[in-house]
Coordinates of C-alpha atoms in Angstrom, one line a residue:
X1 CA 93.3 -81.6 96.7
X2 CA 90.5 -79.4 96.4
X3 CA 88.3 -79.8 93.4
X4 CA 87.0 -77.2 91.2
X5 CA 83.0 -76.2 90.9
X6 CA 80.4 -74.4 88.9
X7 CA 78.2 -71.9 89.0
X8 CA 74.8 -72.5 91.1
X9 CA 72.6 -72.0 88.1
X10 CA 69.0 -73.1 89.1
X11 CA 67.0 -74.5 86.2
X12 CA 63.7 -72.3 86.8
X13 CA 61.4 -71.4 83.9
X14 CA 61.5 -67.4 84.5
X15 CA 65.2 -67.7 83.4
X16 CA 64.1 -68.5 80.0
X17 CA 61.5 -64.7 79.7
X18 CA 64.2 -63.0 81.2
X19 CA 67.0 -64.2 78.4
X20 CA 64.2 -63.6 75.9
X21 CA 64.2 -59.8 76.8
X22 CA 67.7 -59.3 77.3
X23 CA 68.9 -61.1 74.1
X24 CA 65.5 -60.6 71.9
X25 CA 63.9 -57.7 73.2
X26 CA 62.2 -57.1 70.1
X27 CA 60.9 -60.6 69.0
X28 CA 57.2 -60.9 69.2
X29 CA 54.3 -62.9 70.5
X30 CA 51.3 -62.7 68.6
X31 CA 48.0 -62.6 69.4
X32 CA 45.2 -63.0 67.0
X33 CA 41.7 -61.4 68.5
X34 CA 38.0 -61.6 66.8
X35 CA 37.4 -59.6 63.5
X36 CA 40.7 -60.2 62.2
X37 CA 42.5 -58.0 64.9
X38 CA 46.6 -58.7 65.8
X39 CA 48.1 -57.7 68.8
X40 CA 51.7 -57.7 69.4
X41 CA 54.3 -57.0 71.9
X42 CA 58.1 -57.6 72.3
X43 CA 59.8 -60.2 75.3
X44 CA 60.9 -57.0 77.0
X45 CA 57.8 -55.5 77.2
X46 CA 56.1 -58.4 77.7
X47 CA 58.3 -59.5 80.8
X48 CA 57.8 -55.9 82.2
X49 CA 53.8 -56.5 82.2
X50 CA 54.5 -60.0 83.7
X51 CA 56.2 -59.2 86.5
X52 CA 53.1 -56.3 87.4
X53 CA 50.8 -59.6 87.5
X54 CA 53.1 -60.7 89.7
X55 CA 52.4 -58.1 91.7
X56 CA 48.9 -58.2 91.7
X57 CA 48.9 -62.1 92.4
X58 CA 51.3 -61.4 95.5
X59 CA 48.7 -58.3 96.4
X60 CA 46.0 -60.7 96.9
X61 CA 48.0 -63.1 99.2
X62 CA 49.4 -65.5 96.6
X63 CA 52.3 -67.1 98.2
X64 CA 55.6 -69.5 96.9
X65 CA 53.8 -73.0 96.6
X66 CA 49.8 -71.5 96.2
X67 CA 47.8 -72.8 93.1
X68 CA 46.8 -70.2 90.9
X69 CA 44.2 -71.5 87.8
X70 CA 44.0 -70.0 84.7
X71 CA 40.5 -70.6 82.6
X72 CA 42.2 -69.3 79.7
X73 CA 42.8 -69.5 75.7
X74 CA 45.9 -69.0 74.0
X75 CA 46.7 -65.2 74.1
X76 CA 49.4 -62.9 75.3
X77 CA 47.3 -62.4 78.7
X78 CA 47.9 -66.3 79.7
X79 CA 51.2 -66.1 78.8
X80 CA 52.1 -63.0 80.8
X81 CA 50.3 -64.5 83.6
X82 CA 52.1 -68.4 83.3
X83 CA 55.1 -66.3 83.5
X84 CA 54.0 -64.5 86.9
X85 CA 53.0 -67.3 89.0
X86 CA 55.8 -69.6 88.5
X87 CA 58.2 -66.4 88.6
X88 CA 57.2 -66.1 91.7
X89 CA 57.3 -69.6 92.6
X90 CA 53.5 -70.6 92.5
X91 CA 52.0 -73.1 90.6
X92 CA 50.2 -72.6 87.5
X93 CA 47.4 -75.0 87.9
X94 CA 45.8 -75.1 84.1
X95 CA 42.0 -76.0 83.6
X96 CA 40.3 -77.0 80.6
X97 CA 37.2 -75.1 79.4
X98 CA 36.2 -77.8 77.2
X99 CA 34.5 -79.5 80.7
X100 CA 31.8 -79.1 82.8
X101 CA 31.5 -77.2 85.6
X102 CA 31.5 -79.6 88.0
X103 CA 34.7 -81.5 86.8
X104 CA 36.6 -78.5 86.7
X105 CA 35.5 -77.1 90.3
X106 CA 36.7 -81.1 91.6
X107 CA 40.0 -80.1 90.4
X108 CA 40.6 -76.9 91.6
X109 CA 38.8 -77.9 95.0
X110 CA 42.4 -80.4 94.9
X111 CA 44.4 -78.0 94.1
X112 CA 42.7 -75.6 97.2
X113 CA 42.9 -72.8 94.5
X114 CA 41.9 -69.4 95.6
X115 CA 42.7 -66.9 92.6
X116 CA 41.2 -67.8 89.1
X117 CA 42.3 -66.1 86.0
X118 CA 39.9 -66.5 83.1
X119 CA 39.7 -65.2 79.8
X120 CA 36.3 -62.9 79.4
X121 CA 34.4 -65.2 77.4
X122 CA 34.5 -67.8 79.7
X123 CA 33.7 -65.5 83.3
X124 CA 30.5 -68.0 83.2
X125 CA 31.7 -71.1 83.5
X126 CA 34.3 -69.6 85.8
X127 CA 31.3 -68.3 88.3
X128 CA 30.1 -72.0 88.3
X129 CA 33.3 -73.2 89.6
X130 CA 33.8 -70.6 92.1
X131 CA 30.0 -71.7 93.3
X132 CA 31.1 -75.0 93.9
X133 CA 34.7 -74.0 95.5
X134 CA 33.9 -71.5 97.9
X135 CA 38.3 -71.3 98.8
X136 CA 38.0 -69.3 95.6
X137 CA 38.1 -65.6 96.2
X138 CA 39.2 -64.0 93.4
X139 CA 38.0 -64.2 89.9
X140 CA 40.7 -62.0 87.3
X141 CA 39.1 -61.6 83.9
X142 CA 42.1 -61.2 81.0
X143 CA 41.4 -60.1 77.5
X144 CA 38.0 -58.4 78.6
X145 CA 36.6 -55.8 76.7
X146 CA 36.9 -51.8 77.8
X147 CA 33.2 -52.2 78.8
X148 CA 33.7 -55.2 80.4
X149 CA 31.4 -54.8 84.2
X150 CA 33.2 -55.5 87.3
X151 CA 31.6 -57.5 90.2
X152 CA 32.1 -58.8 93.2
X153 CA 35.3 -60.9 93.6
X154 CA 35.1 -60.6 89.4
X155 CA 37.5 -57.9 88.1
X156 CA 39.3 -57.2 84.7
X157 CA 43.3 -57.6 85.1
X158 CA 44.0 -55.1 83.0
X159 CA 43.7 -52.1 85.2
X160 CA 45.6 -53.6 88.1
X161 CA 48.4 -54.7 85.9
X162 CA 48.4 -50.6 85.2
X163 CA 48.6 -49.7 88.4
X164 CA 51.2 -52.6 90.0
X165 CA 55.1 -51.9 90.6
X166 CA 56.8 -53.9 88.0
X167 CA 60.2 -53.8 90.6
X168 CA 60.0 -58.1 91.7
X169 CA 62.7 -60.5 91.5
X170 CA 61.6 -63.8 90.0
X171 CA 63.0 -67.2 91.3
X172 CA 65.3 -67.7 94.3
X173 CA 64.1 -70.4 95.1
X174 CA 64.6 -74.1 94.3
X175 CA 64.5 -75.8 90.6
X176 CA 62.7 -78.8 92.4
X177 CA 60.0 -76.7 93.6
X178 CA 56.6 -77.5 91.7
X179 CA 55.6 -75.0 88.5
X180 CA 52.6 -76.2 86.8
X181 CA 49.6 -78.9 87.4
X182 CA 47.6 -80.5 84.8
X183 CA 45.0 -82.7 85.3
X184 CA 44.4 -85.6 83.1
X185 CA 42.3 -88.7 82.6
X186 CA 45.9 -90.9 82.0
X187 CA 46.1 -94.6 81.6
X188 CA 43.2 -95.6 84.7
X189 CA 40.2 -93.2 83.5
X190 CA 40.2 -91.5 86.9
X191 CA 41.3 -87.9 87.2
X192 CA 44.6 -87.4 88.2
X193 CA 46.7 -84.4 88.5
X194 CA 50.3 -84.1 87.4
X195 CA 52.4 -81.7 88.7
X196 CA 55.4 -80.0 86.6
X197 CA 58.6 -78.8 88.6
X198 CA 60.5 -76.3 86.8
X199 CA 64.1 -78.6 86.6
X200 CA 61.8 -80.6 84.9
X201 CA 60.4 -78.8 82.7
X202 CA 63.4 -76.8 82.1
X203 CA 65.3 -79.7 80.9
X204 CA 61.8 -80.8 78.5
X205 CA 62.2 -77.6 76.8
X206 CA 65.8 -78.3 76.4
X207 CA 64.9 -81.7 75.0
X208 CA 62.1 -79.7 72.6
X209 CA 64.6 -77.7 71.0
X210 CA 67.0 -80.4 70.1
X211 CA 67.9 -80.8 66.0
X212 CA 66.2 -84.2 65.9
X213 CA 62.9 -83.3 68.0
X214 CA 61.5 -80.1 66.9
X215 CA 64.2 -77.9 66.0
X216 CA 62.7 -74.6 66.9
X217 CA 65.0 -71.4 66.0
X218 CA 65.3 -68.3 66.5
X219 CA 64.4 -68.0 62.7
X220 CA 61.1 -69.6 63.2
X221 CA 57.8 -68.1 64.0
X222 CA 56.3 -70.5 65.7
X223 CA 51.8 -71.2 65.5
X224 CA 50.7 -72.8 69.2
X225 CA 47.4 -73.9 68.0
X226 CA 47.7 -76.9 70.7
X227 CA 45.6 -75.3 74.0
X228 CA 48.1 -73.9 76.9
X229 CA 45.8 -76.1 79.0
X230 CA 46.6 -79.1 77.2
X231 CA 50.6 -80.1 79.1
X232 CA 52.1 -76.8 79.0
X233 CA 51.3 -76.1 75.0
X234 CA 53.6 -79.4 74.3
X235 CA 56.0 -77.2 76.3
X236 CA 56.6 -74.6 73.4
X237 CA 55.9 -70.8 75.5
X238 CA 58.8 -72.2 77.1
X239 CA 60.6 -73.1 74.0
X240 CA 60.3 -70.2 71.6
X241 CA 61.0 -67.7 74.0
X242 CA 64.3 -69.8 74.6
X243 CA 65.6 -69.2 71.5
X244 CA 64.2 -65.9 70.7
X245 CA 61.7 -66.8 68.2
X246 CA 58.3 -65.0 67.4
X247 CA 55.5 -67.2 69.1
X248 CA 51.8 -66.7 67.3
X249 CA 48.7 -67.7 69.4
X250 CA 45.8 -68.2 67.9
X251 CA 43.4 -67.5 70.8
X252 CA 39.9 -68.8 70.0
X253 CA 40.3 -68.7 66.4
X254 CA 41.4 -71.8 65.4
X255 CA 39.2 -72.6 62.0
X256 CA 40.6 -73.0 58.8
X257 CA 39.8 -69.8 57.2
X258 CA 41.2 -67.4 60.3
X259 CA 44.7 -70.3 60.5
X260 CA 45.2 -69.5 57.1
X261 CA 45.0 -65.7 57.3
X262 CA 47.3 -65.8 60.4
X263 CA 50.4 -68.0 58.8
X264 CA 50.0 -66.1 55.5
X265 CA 49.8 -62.8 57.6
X266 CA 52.9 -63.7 60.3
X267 CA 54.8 -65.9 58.3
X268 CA 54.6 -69.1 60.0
X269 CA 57.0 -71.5 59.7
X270 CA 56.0 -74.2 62.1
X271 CA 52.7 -75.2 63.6
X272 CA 51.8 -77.5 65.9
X273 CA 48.2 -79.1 67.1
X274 CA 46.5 -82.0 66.7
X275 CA 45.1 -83.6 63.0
X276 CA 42.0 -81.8 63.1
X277 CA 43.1 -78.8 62.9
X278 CA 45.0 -79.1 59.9
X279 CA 42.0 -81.0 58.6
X280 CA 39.9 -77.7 58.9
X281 CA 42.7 -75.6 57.5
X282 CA 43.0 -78.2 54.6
X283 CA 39.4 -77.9 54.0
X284 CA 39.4 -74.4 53.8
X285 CA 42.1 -73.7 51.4
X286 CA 40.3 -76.1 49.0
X287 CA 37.0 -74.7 49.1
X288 CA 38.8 -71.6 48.5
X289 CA 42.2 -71.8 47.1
X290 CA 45.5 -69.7 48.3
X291 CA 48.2 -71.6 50.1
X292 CA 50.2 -71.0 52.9
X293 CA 53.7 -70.8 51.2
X294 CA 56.3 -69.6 54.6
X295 CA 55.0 -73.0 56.5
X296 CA 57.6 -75.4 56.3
X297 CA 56.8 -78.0 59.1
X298 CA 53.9 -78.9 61.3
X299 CA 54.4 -81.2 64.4
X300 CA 51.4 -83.3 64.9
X301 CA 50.3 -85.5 67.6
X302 CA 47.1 -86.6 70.0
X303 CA 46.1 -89.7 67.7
X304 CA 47.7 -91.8 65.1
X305 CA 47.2 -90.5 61.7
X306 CA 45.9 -92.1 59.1
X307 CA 48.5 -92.0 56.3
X308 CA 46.2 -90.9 53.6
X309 CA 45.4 -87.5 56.0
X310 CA 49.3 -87.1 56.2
X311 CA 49.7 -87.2 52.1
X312 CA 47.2 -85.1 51.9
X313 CA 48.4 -82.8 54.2
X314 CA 51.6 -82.8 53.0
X315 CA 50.9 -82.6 49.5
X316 CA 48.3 -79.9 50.0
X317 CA 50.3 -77.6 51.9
X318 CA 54.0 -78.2 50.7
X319 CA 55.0 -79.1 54.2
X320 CA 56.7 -81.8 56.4
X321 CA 54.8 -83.6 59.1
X322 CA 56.3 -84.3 62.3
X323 CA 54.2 -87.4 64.4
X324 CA 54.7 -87.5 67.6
X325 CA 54.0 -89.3 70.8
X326 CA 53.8 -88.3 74.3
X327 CA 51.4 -88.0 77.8
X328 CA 50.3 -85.6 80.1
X329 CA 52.9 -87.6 82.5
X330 CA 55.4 -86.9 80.4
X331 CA 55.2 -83.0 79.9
X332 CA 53.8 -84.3 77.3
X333 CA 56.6 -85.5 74.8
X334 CA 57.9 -88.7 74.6
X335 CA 58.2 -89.6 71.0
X336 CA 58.9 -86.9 67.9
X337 CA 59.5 -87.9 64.5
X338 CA 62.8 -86.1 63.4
X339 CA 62.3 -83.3 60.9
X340 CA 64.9 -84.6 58.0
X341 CA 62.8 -87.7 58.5
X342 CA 62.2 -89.2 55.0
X343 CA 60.0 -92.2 53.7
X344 CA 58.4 -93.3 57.7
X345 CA 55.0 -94.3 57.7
X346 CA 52.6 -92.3 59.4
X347 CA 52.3 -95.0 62.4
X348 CA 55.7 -94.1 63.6
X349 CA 55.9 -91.9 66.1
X350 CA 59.6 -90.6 66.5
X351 CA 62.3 -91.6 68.3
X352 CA 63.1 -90.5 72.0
X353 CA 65.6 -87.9 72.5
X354 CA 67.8 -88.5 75.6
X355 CA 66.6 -87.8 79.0
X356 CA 63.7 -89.8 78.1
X357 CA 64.0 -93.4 77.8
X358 CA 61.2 -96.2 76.2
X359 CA 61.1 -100.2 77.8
X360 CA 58.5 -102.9 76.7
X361 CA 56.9 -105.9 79.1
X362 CA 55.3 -108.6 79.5
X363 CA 51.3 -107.8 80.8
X364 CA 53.4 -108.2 84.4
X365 CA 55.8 -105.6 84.0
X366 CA 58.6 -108.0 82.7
X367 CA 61.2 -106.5 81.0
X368 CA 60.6 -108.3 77.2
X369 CA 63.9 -110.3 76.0
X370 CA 63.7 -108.6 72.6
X371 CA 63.2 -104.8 72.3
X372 CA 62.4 -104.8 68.5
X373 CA 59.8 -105.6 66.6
X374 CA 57.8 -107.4 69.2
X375 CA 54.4 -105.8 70.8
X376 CA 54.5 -105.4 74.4
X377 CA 53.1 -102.8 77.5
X378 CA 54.9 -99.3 77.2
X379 CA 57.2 -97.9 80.0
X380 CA 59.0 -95.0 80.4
X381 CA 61.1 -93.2 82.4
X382 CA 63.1 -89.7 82.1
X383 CA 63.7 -86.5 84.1
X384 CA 60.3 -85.1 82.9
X385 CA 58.6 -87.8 83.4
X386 CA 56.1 -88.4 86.9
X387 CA 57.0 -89.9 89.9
X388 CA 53.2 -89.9 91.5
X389 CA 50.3 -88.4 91.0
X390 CA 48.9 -84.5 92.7
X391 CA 47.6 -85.7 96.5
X392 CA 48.8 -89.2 95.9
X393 CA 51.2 -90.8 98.7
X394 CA 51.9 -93.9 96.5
X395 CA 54.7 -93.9 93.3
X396 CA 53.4 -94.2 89.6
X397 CA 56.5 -96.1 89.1
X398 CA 56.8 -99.8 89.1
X399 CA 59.7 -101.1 91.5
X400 CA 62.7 -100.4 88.5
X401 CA 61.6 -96.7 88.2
X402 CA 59.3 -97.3 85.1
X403 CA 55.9 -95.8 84.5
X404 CA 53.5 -97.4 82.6
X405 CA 51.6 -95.5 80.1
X406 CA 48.8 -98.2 79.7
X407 CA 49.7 -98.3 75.6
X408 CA 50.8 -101.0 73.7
X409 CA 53.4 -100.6 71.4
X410 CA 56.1 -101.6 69.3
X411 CA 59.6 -100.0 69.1
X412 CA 61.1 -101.0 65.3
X413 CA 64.6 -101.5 63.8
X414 CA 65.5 -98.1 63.6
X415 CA 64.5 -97.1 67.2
X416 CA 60.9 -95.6 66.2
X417 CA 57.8 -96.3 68.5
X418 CA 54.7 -97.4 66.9
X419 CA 51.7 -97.3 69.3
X420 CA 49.3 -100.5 68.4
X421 CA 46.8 -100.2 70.9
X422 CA 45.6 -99.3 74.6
X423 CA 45.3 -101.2 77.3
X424 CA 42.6 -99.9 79.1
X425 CA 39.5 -98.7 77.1
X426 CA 39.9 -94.9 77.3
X427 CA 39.1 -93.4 74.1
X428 CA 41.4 -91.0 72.0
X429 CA 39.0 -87.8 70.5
X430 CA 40.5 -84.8 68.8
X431 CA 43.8 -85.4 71.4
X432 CA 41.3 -85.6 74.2
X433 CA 40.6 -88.5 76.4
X434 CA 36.9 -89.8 77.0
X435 CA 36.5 -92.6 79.8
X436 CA 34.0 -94.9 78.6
X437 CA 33.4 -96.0 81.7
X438 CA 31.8 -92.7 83.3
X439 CA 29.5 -92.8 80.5
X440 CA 28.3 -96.6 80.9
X441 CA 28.1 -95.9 84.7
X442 CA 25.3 -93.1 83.7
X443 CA 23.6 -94.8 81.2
X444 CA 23.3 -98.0 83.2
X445 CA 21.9 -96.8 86.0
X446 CA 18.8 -96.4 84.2
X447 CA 15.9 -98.6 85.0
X448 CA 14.8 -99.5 81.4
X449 CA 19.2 -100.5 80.7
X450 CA 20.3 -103.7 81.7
X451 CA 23.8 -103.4 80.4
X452 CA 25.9 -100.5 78.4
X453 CA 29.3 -100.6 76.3
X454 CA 31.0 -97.5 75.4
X455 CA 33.5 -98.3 72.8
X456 CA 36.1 -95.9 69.9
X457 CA 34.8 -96.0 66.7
X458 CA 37.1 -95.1 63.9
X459 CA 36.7 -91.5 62.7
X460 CA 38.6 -89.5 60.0
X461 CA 38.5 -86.1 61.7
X462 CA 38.8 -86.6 65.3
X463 CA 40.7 -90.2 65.0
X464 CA 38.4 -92.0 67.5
X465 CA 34.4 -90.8 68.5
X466 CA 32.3 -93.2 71.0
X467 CA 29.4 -95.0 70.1
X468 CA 27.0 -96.1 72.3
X469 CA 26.0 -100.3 72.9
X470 CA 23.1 -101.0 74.9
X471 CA 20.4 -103.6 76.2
X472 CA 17.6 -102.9 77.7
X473 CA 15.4 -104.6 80.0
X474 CA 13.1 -107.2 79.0
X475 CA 10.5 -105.3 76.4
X476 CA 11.1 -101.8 78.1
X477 CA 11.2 -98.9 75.5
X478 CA 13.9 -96.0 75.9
X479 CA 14.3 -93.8 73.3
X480 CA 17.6 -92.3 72.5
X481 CA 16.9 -89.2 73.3
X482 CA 16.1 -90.3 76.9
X483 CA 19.6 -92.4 77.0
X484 CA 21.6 -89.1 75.7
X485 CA 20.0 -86.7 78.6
X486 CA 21.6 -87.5 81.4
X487 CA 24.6 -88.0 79.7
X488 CA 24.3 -84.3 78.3
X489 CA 23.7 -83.0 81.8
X490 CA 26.7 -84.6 83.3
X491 CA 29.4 -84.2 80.2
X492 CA 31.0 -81.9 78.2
X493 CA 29.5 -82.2 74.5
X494 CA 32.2 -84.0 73.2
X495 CA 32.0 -86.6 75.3
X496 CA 28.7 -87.6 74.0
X497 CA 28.3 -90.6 71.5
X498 CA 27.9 -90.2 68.0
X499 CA 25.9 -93.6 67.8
X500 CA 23.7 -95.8 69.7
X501 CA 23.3 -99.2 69.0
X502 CA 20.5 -101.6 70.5
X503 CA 21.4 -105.5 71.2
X504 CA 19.4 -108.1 72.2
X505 CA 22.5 -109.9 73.8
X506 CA 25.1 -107.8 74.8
X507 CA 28.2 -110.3 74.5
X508 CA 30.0 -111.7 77.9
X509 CA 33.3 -112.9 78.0
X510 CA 34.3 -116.2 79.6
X511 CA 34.3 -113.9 83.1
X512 CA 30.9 -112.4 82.6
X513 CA 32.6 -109.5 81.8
X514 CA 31.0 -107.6 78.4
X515 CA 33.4 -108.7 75.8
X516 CA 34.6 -105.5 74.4
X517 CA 36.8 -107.1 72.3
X518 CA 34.2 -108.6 70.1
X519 CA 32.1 -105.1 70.4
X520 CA 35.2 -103.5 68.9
X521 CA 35.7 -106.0 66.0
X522 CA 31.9 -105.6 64.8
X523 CA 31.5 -101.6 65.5
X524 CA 34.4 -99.3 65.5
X525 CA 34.9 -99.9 61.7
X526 CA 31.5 -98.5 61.6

């Protein structure tokens, strides 16, 4: 007997442009630019363009497998180009301008990047990296102005994209094959990169648009206020294209007053980014009144919320808040609180959806005898989730296949995770991680420090901001200016701390270790 088969259908990303200009042609991203101006273009059009970067990226040598970095804001331009190198089977390796120069250029030296593509506001900081990384060669400026100045190894995309032969085929080659790479400070503090394949994220976005996760339609125009260099947007300029729906990017403007114009103006109907951006646009709309009457849901995540922020919120704005949980190793969602969701408590984070799955232990790794209500280490495990890390020869697994995402949690009655703590000391800012211990290495190497704590102090805009614990040597004077400059030298701003705090003992554990436990229960309540 011979058995019957099915189509060889590879699950690469392209496939879900190319449906979006076949089947929605017209349906639009958005762009919002500076002084109020919109730009707009259909999926057609917009995969026509995409494949001329891909063109141009193939014209300078870029090859199936080559990492490609984008420097880039949320616009049009970065999607085009995340469409053209994994079309053509690169790998989109994102980078975050909210570093420094130096941290930036140590990931891409990983990566062995050799194109950059950077949005024009930002060619600076993308000539400091290319300093450092002399395998960069080419620097391709997108959303630069008509009298933007070319230079050497610096040009505007635009013009190329004019001139390139849109006639490319996209994919052909294997779902498994890597897509995207993030880099991330994850659950150790170290940089790691974390590299997307397109089967997995291809089967994310399918998770994304479930009823019970976030429901996008083709009925929805969608605002992606979370960065496209922060894991793939939460996956979304894969998942609104999907389904056909009109996909709004805020590029730079993301305060309260230009948020507000841009739902009232588009129509919004879901939004997604982290608490402090709604904060802002709450702000606004009460210093100035209006509303924002076509958004019906916004899909939060990046800290836990306090529940007074979500009433407000909610109340404010006439809308339902989605929490959610999830990790750069994850592609980034875990845990999404369903939409019909009624009476949860803002500590829940959602449910998984299946082809991710949750598992607590013991501080060993030991499967815990009750799943429920009991706190234990997080593990987790799913077709999007990582296997190792980007130049890493050793699993991220344990030996059952479960990753540990260095949170404690607990997983109620109903199935809903509740995240209780970390286990390692990394901090939680506005969505953004801050190693504390980067920060203490800095300021203890001075001569007048004898020891330094970096601990999260509760804050109700960003969630968690660090404070600063020292004590100095003997009588020596240090002012806090002096402790702040190398730290401001070395760091991006928001990584330095909102506090500093002088002890005449710093308190030791039973190990001689500072006891940050103590530090946290007499500071981080302020």
């Amino acid at each position: 007997m011979i058995d019957g088969s099915m189509q060889s259908f590879a699950l690469t990303l392209d496939k879900f442009l190319e449906h979006a200009a076949k089947w929605h042609p017209r349906a639009e991203v958005v762009t919002a630019r500076e002084g109020g101006r919109i730009e707009r273009i259909g999926y057609a059009d917009l995969m026509a363009r995409s494949k001329r970067v891909s063109v141009v990226l193939e014209s300078f040598g870029t090859r199936r497998g080559d990492r490609v970095a984008t420097l880039a804001w949320n616009s049009q331009a970065h999607v085009e180009v995340w469409y053209a190198i994994m079309g053509i089977g690169a790998v989109c390796h994102t980078l975050n301008p909210r570093l420094t120069g130096a941290q930036l250029a140590s990931m891409a030296a990983q990566s062995q990047v050799r194109t950059l593509v950077v949005s024009a506001d930002l060619v600076p900081l993308a000539r400091e990296i290319a300093e450092r990384v002399s395998a960069i060669t080419q620097i391709l400026v997108i959303d630069a102005p008509g009298d933007f100045v070319p230079a050497a190894n610096v040009r505007p995309l635009e013009p190329l994209i004019a001139e390139a032969d849109c006639d490319i085929v996209w994919g052909e080659f294997d779902e498994t094959a890597p897509s995207g790479l993030c880099f991330t400070s994850g659950t150790t503090g170290a940089p790691k990169g974390v590299t997307y394949t397109h089967r997995s994220s291809y089967l994310h976005t399918l998770r994304l648009l479930q009823t019970d996760v976030m429901a996008v339609s083709g009925m929805d125009a969608v605002l992606v206020v979370v960065p496209m260099f922060h894991a793939n947007a939460w996956g979304l300029p894969f998942a609104v294209p999907a389904v056909g729906g009109k996909l709004v990017l805020p590029g730079r403007q993301a305060d309260g007053a230009s948020l507000a114009k841009l739902i009232r103006a588009e129509d919004v109907t879901v939004a997604v980014g982290v608490p402090t951006v709604w904060l802002g646009l709450i702000e606004h709309l009460e210093a100035t009144g209006g509303d924002v009457p076509s958004l019906k849901r916004i899909i939060m995540g990046g800290a836990p919320l306090p529940p007074a922020l979500i009433d407000r919120i909610e109340s404010r704005l006439g809308v339902k808040i989605q929490t959610s949980w999830g990790m750069t190793e994850l592609s980034p969602s875990g845990t999404v609180s369903p939409p019909g969701d009624t009476g949860r408590s803002a500590a829940l984070s959602g449910r998984p959806a299946i082809g991710v799955d949750l598992l607590l232990t013991d501080a060993d790794g030991v499967a815990l005898p009750e799943q429920r209500d009991v706190e234990g280490h997080l593990r987790v495990r799913g077709a999007a989730v990582i296997d190792r890390y980007f130049g890493h020869d050793e699993s991220a697994l344990d030996a059952d296949g479960w990753f540990g995402t260095g949170d404690l949690a607990r997983i109620d009655g109903h199935g809903n995770l509740i995240i209780t703590g970390r286990a390692k000391d990394l901090i939680k800012s506005g969505g953004e991680w801050i190693n504390p211990a980067e920060i203490e290495a800095v300021v203890g190497a001075l001569p007048e420090v004898s020891l330094a704590a970096v601990i999260g102090r509760a804050d109700a805009k960003w969630g968690e901001r660090p404070i600063l614990l020292v004590e100095t040597r003997g009588e020596e004077a240090i002012s806090d200016e002096a402790l702040l400059a190398p730290l401001q030298a070395r760091f991006a701003p928001w990584w330095i701390p909102d506090a500093i705090y002088r002890l005449p003992n710093m308190p030791l554990a039973s190990t001689g270790k500072i006891d940050k436990m103590r530090l946290r229960s007499e500071y981080s309540e302020g």
